[in-house]
Coordinates of C-alpha atoms and ligand atoms in Angstrom, one line a residue:
M20 CA -23.4 -120.2 157.7
G21 CA -26.5 -119.3 159.2
V22 CA -27.1 -118.8 163.5
T23 CA -24.7 -121.0 165.3
I24 CA -25.8 -120.8 169.1
D25 CA -23.1 -122.3 171.5
L26 CA -24.5 -124.0 174.6
N27 CA -21.4 -124.6 175.9
A28 CA -21.4 -120.6 176.3
I29 CA -24.8 -120.7 178.3
R30 CA -23.6 -123.7 180.5
E31 CA -20.4 -121.7 181.4
N32 CA -22.1 -118.1 182.1
K33 CA -24.3 -120.2 184.7
R34 CA -20.9 -121.3 186.2
R35 CA -19.3 -117.7 186.5
I36 CA -22.8 -116.3 187.8
E37 CA -22.9 -118.9 190.7
A38 CA -19.7 -118.0 191.0
L39 CA -20.8 -114.7 192.4
G40 CA -22.2 -116.0 195.2
R41 CA -25.9 -116.9 194.7
P42 CA -27.7 -120.0 192.6
V43 CA -29.2 -118.9 189.0
F44 CA -33.3 -118.5 189.0
A45 CA -32.7 -118.7 184.9
V46 CA -35.4 -116.5 182.8
V47 CA -36.1 -117.9 179.9
K48 CA -39.0 -115.6 178.8
N49 CA -40.0 -115.4 175.0
N50 CA -38.4 -118.9 173.6
A51 CA -35.1 -118.5 175.8
Y52 CA -34.8 -114.7 174.3
N53 CA -35.1 -116.5 171.1
L54 CA -32.4 -118.9 171.4
G55 CA -34.5 -122.0 172.0
M56 CA -36.5 -123.1 175.0
K57 CA -36.0 -126.7 174.9
P58 CA -32.2 -126.4 174.2
V59 CA -31.7 -123.8 176.6
V60 CA -33.5 -125.5 179.3
T61 CA -32.1 -128.9 178.8
T62 CA -28.8 -127.3 179.0
L63 CA -29.6 -125.4 182.3
Y64 CA -31.3 -128.1 183.5
E65 CA -28.5 -130.4 183.1
E66 CA -25.9 -127.9 184.9
G67 CA -28.6 -128.5 188.1
V68 CA -30.5 -125.2 187.8
R69 CA -33.9 -125.9 189.1
H70 CA -35.4 -122.7 188.9
F71 CA -37.0 -121.2 185.6
M72 CA -39.0 -117.9 185.4
V73 CA -41.1 -116.9 182.2
T74 CA -43.9 -114.7 181.6
T75 CA -46.8 -116.8 180.1
L76 CA -48.8 -120.5 180.6
D77 CA -47.6 -122.0 177.4
E78 CA -44.0 -120.8 178.2
A79 CA -44.2 -122.8 181.4
T80 CA -45.7 -125.4 179.8
E81 CA -42.7 -125.9 177.4
V82 CA -40.4 -125.5 180.4
R83 CA -41.7 -128.3 182.0
S84 CA -41.5 -130.8 179.6
S85 CA -37.9 -130.1 179.8
A86 CA -37.5 -129.6 183.4
P87 CA -39.3 -132.3 185.4
D88 CA -38.6 -131.6 188.9
A89 CA -37.8 -127.9 188.2
R90 CA -39.9 -125.0 190.0
V91 CA -41.2 -123.3 187.1
L92 CA -42.4 -119.3 188.1
V93 CA -45.0 -117.5 185.7
M94 CA -44.7 -114.0 186.1
N95 CA -48.2 -112.5 184.2
P96 CA -51.5 -112.6 186.4
V97 CA -52.7 -115.9 186.1
Y98 CA -56.2 -116.0 184.6
E99 CA -56.5 -119.6 183.5
W100 CA -55.7 -122.3 186.1
T101 CA -55.5 -125.9 184.3
S102 CA -51.8 -126.1 183.4
V103 CA -51.2 -124.5 186.6
H104 CA -52.6 -127.4 188.5
E105 CA -51.6 -130.2 185.8
Q106 CA -47.6 -129.1 185.7
Q107 CA -47.5 -127.7 189.1
L108 CA -46.4 -124.7 188.2
D109 CA -45.3 -121.4 190.4
V110 CA -47.4 -118.4 190.1
A111 CA -46.8 -114.6 191.2
I112 CA -49.4 -112.2 192.9
G113 CA -50.0 -109.8 190.8
S114 CA -51.9 -107.7 193.7
Y115 CA -54.3 -108.3 196.3
D116 CA -57.2 -108.1 194.1
W117 CA -56.3 -110.3 191.9
L118 CA -55.5 -113.0 194.8
V119 CA -58.7 -112.6 196.4
A120 CA -60.5 -112.6 192.9
Q121 CA -58.7 -116.0 191.5
R122 CA -59.0 -117.4 195.5
S123 CA -60.9 -120.7 194.3
Q124 CA -57.9 -121.3 192.2
L125 CA -55.3 -121.0 195.1
D126 CA -55.6 -124.0 197.1
G127 CA -52.0 -125.9 197.0
V128 CA -50.8 -123.5 194.2
R129 CA -47.0 -122.2 195.4
L130 CA -47.0 -118.5 195.4
H131 CA -44.5 -115.9 195.0
L132 CA -45.2 -112.3 196.3
K133 CA -44.3 -109.6 194.1
L134 CA -43.1 -106.4 195.6
D135 CA -43.5 -103.4 192.7
V136 CA -40.7 -101.1 194.0
G137 CA -41.2 -98.5 191.0
M138 CA -41.5 -101.0 187.8
N139 CA -45.7 -100.6 187.8
R140 CA -46.6 -103.0 186.2
F141 CA -47.3 -106.1 188.4
G142 CA -47.0 -106.7 192.4
A143 CA -48.0 -105.1 195.8
K144 CA -47.7 -101.4 195.0
T145 CA -47.4 -100.4 199.0
Y146 CA -46.0 -102.1 201.9
D147 CA -49.7 -102.1 203.3
E148 CA -50.8 -104.1 200.5
A149 CA -47.9 -106.1 200.8
L150 CA -48.6 -107.1 204.2
A151 CA -52.5 -107.6 203.4
I152 CA -51.3 -110.3 200.8
L153 CA -49.1 -111.8 203.3
A154 CA -52.1 -111.9 205.9
Y155 CA -54.7 -113.0 203.3
C156 CA -52.7 -116.0 202.6
Q157 CA -52.1 -117.0 206.0
D158 CA -55.2 -116.8 207.2
E159 CA -56.6 -119.0 204.0
G160 CA -53.8 -121.4 204.3
L161 CA -52.2 -120.5 200.9
D162 CA -48.6 -122.1 200.2
L163 CA -46.6 -118.7 199.8
V164 CA -43.5 -120.0 198.9
G165 CA -41.5 -116.7 197.2
L166 CA -41.0 -113.2 197.8
C167 CA -39.8 -111.1 194.9
T168 CA -39.4 -107.6 193.3
H169 CA -38.1 -106.5 189.6
F170 CA -35.7 -103.2 189.4
P171 CA -36.8 -101.1 186.6
L172 CA -33.7 -99.0 186.5
A173 CA -31.0 -101.2 187.5
D174 CA -29.3 -101.1 184.0
A175 CA -30.4 -96.9 183.5
D176 CA -26.8 -95.5 183.7
N177 CA -28.7 -91.9 184.4
A178 CA -30.7 -93.3 187.3
E179 CA -28.3 -94.4 190.3
I180 CA -30.8 -92.7 192.8
E181 CA -33.5 -93.4 192.2
H182 CA -32.7 -97.4 191.6
S183 CA -31.1 -97.1 194.9
V184 CA -34.2 -95.8 196.5
H185 CA -36.2 -99.0 194.6
V186 CA -33.6 -101.3 196.3
E187 CA -33.8 -99.7 199.5
R188 CA -37.6 -100.0 199.7
F189 CA -37.2 -103.5 199.1
A190 CA -35.1 -104.0 201.1
D191 CA -37.3 -102.2 204.0
W192 CA -40.1 -103.9 202.7
S193 CA -38.9 -108.0 202.7
T194 CA -37.1 -107.4 205.9
R195 CA -40.4 -106.7 207.3
L196 CA -42.6 -109.2 205.8
M197 CA -39.5 -112.1 206.5
E198 CA -40.5 -111.1 210.4
R199 CA -43.9 -112.4 209.8
Q200 CA -43.4 -115.1 207.1
T201 CA -40.3 -118.1 206.3
F202 CA -40.0 -117.5 202.3
E203 CA -38.2 -120.8 200.3
V204 CA -37.2 -118.3 197.3
V205 CA -36.2 -114.6 197.8
H206 CA -35.0 -113.2 194.3
A207 CA -34.9 -109.8 193.0
A208 CA -31.8 -108.9 190.7
N209 CA -32.2 -109.4 187.5
S210 CA -28.5 -109.5 185.2
A211 CA -27.6 -105.8 186.0
A212 CA -28.6 -106.0 189.2
T213 CA -26.6 -109.3 190.0
L214 CA -23.3 -107.1 189.1
Q215 CA -24.0 -104.4 191.9
A216 CA -23.6 -107.1 194.6
D217 CA -25.6 -104.9 197.0
P218 CA -25.6 -105.8 200.3
R219 CA -29.3 -104.8 200.9
L220 CA -30.0 -107.6 198.7
G221 CA -28.4 -109.9 201.2
H222 CA -31.0 -111.4 202.2
C223 CA -32.1 -112.8 198.6
T224 CA -31.4 -116.5 197.6
H225 CA -31.1 -116.5 194.0
V226 CA -30.2 -114.1 191.0
R227 CA -33.2 -114.1 188.7
V228 CA -30.9 -113.7 185.7
G229 CA -31.5 -113.6 181.9
I230 CA -29.2 -112.0 179.3
F231 CA -26.2 -112.7 181.3
L232 CA -26.9 -116.4 180.4
Y233 CA -27.0 -115.8 177.1
G234 CA -23.2 -113.8 177.0
Y235 CA -24.3 -110.2 177.2
S236 CA -24.3 -107.0 179.1
S237 CA -26.6 -103.9 178.5
V238 CA -24.1 -102.0 180.8
E239 CA -20.8 -101.9 181.4
P240 CA -19.0 -104.9 179.3
V241 CA -18.4 -108.1 181.8
D242 CA -15.3 -109.7 180.0
W243 CA -16.0 -112.9 181.8
L244 CA -19.5 -113.4 179.8
I245 CA -19.0 -116.2 176.9
P246 CA -21.5 -114.6 174.0
A247 CA -24.0 -117.8 172.4
F248 CA -24.8 -116.3 169.6
R249 CA -23.0 -115.9 166.3
W250 CA -24.8 -115.7 162.9
E251 CA -22.9 -115.7 159.2
T252 CA -24.4 -115.3 155.6
E253 CA -22.4 -114.9 152.1
V254 CA -22.5 -112.6 149.2
I255 CA -25.0 -113.4 147.2
A256 CA -23.7 -110.9 144.1
I257 CA -21.0 -108.0 143.2
H258 CA -22.0 -104.9 141.3
D259 CA -19.8 -102.2 140.0
I260 CA -21.6 -98.9 140.5
E261 CA -20.6 -95.4 139.1
A262 CA -20.8 -92.3 140.9
G263 CA -24.5 -91.2 141.4
A264 CA -26.3 -94.4 141.2
H265 CA -28.2 -95.3 144.1
V266 CA -28.3 -98.9 145.9
G267 CA -32.0 -101.0 147.1
Y268 CA -34.6 -98.9 147.5
G269 CA -35.1 -95.0 147.2
T270 CA -32.2 -92.8 147.1
G271 CA -30.8 -92.8 150.9
Y272 CA -27.8 -94.0 149.1
T273 CA -25.2 -92.3 146.6
A274 CA -22.3 -93.4 145.6
E275 CA -20.0 -91.1 145.5
S276 CA -17.5 -92.6 143.2
R277 CA -17.4 -95.9 141.6
E278 CA -17.9 -98.5 143.7
R279 CA -17.9 -102.2 144.2
I280 CA -21.2 -103.5 146.1
A281 CA -21.9 -106.9 147.9
V282 CA -25.4 -108.6 148.0
L283 CA -26.3 -110.5 151.1
P284 CA -29.2 -112.5 151.3
I285 CA -30.2 -111.5 154.2
G286 CA -32.3 -108.2 155.8
Y287 CA -35.5 -107.1 158.7
G288 CA -37.5 -110.5 157.4
D289 CA -34.6 -112.4 158.9
G290 CA -34.4 -110.4 162.4
L291 CA -31.5 -108.7 161.0
M292 CA -32.1 -105.3 162.5
R293 CA -31.7 -101.8 160.8
A294 CA -29.8 -101.1 163.6
R295 CA -27.2 -103.5 162.6
R296 CA -25.9 -101.5 159.7
H297 CA -24.1 -99.1 162.1
L298 CA -21.8 -101.3 162.2
P299 CA -19.4 -102.5 159.4
V300 CA -19.6 -106.6 158.9
H301 CA -16.6 -108.1 158.4
I302 CA -15.4 -110.7 155.6
Q303 CA -12.2 -113.0 156.4
E304 CA -11.6 -110.5 158.9
K305 CA -11.4 -107.6 157.1
A306 CA -14.0 -104.5 157.9
F307 CA -16.9 -103.5 155.4
P308 CA -19.5 -101.1 155.8
F309 CA -23.3 -101.6 155.2
V310 CA -24.7 -98.9 152.4
S311 CA -28.3 -98.4 151.8
N312 CA -31.1 -99.7 154.2
I313 CA -31.1 -102.8 155.6
F314 CA -34.3 -104.3 153.4
M315 CA -36.7 -107.0 153.9
S316 CA -34.3 -109.9 152.9
H317 CA -31.6 -108.5 151.6
S318 CA -28.9 -105.6 152.7
F319 CA -25.8 -104.1 150.8
L320 CA -22.1 -103.5 151.7
R321 CA -19.1 -101.8 150.0
V322 CA -16.2 -103.8 149.5
D323 CA -13.1 -103.9 147.8
A324 CA -11.7 -106.2 144.7
S325 CA -10.8 -109.0 147.4
V326 CA -14.6 -110.0 148.0
Q327 CA -16.3 -112.5 145.8
I328 CA -19.5 -114.2 145.6
G329 CA -19.6 -117.3 147.9
D330 CA -17.7 -115.3 150.5
R331 CA -18.8 -115.7 154.2
V332 CA -19.9 -112.8 155.9
E333 CA -19.8 -112.3 159.4
L334 CA -23.2 -110.1 160.9
Y335 CA -22.6 -111.4 164.7
G336 CA -19.5 -113.3 165.8
N337 CA -15.9 -112.6 167.3
T338 CA -15.2 -109.4 166.1
T339 CA -18.6 -107.9 165.9
K340 CA -21.0 -109.0 169.3
I341 CA -24.5 -107.9 169.4
D342 CA -23.3 -105.8 172.5
D343 CA -21.1 -103.9 170.2
I344 CA -24.5 -103.0 168.4
T345 CA -26.3 -102.3 171.8
R346 CA -23.5 -99.9 172.9
T347 CA -24.3 -97.4 169.5
G348 CA -27.4 -96.8 171.4
Y349 CA -29.7 -98.2 168.3
A350 CA -31.4 -101.2 169.4
N351 CA -30.6 -103.4 172.8
N352 CA -29.2 -107.0 173.5
S353 CA -32.6 -108.7 174.2
E354 CA -33.9 -107.1 171.1
Q355 CA -31.6 -108.2 168.5
L356 CA -32.2 -111.9 169.3
C357 CA -35.5 -111.4 169.7
A358 CA -35.7 -109.7 166.4
R359 CA -34.2 -112.9 164.5
S360 CA -36.3 -115.3 162.5
W361 CA -36.5 -119.0 162.5
R362 CA -36.5 -118.8 158.6
V363 CA -33.1 -118.7 159.0
P364 CA -31.0 -121.6 159.6
H365 CA -30.0 -122.4 163.0
R366 CA -27.3 -124.8 164.5
Y367 CA -26.8 -125.9 168.2
E368 CA -23.1 -126.3 169.6
G369 CA -22.2 -128.2 172.9
G370 CA -25.2 -129.5 173.4
N371 CA -26.0 -133.3 174.1
V372 CA -29.5 -134.1 173.5
C373 CA -30.7 -131.1 171.6
T374 CA -33.0 -130.9 168.8
P375 CA -33.5 -127.1 167.6
P376 CA -36.9 -126.5 166.8
T377 CA -36.5 -125.9 162.8
N378 CA -34.1 -125.5 160.0
Q379 CA -31.2 -127.8 162.0
F380 CA -28.4 -128.0 159.4
V381 CA -25.0 -129.6 159.3
Ligands
PLP452 C1 -36.5 -110.2 181.9 C2 -36.8 -110.7 183.4 C3 -36.0 -110.6 183.9 C4 -34.3 -110.6 183.4 O1 -33.8 -109.8 182.9 P1 -32.1 -109.6 182.7 O2 -31.7 -108.1 182.4 O3 -32.3 -110.5 180.9 O4 -31.6 -110.6 183.6 C5 -35.8 -111.1 185.5 N1 -37.2 -110.7 185.9 C6 -38.0 -110.7 185.7 C7 -39.6 -109.9 185.9 C8 -38.3 -110.2 184.3 O5 -39.4 -109.8 183.3

């Protein structure tokens, strides 16, 4: 009952991604896609991962406590430097102006030059800006170790040509920069781009993947990925209702005939997204649809006479996976993971030394 996170799945996904040819630079931002920073990082570290990416300094400090001699890269522009020096964090260069403004803090800090090829988030926006950053680092004797980008359209199925322009831009800029500087790591591909195995990214040393590690793919289904996440709840009440009756708040659902309704103790307050109701749940391998909305703490199913109070209900598992909902178009996979609350009991499978953050159940 509750949420089960399968660390062996994450372990195995890491191996299978690396079998494509490059070591994993693991993206563990947002509490490792809300699967739990410490268990996930510990598992990946045991598997040999030595590069982790997060967005914030607090996340980086958390990673550092489970991965003592790994490289931990902070992607957001840094303006507060204590933990960078204390924890020996890697930092991405957001822009030339940022670099110059932060100069007094940068001695001994491992820096990654980020190229903005189209996302308009962070990084050098032109080749000239990238070149200016490189020259500044060289003149000032700064420790420029990495070169990277992030592709905004790698998993957009309607923008292959534009994505290709971005890849081309990265390939062109990075080839020219690499003539002037040796980089210890070059990383560009997120999960979707990893699958494309674009020869123009042949100079990359790592793949910087997140969602694939956890077993999901927004683009096409990837049959060798193992979903790491299951969520079960139980039926807590059953009602027989007459034609014309409503269920839950509002009049959004009206029974067409006499119906049997099961109540679940889970709602959007637990992070069960409303998007979930577009596909049925399973009770003893039989499919039953949601009716009405998913509410804050409850949701409703239309069931048959076989269903009883106390029956287990599979919200996400072997029959309905996160990516089945992803492909309905109502919520993406990372979003469904991030939405879930730690109010729900959690359990880890396949870990050696892991303790979950809260609410362990057995
Ligand atoms: C989130 C993120 C990734 C990982 O993306 P996935 O699609 O989950 O593999 C990689 N790089 C950066 C900069 C990110 O923000």
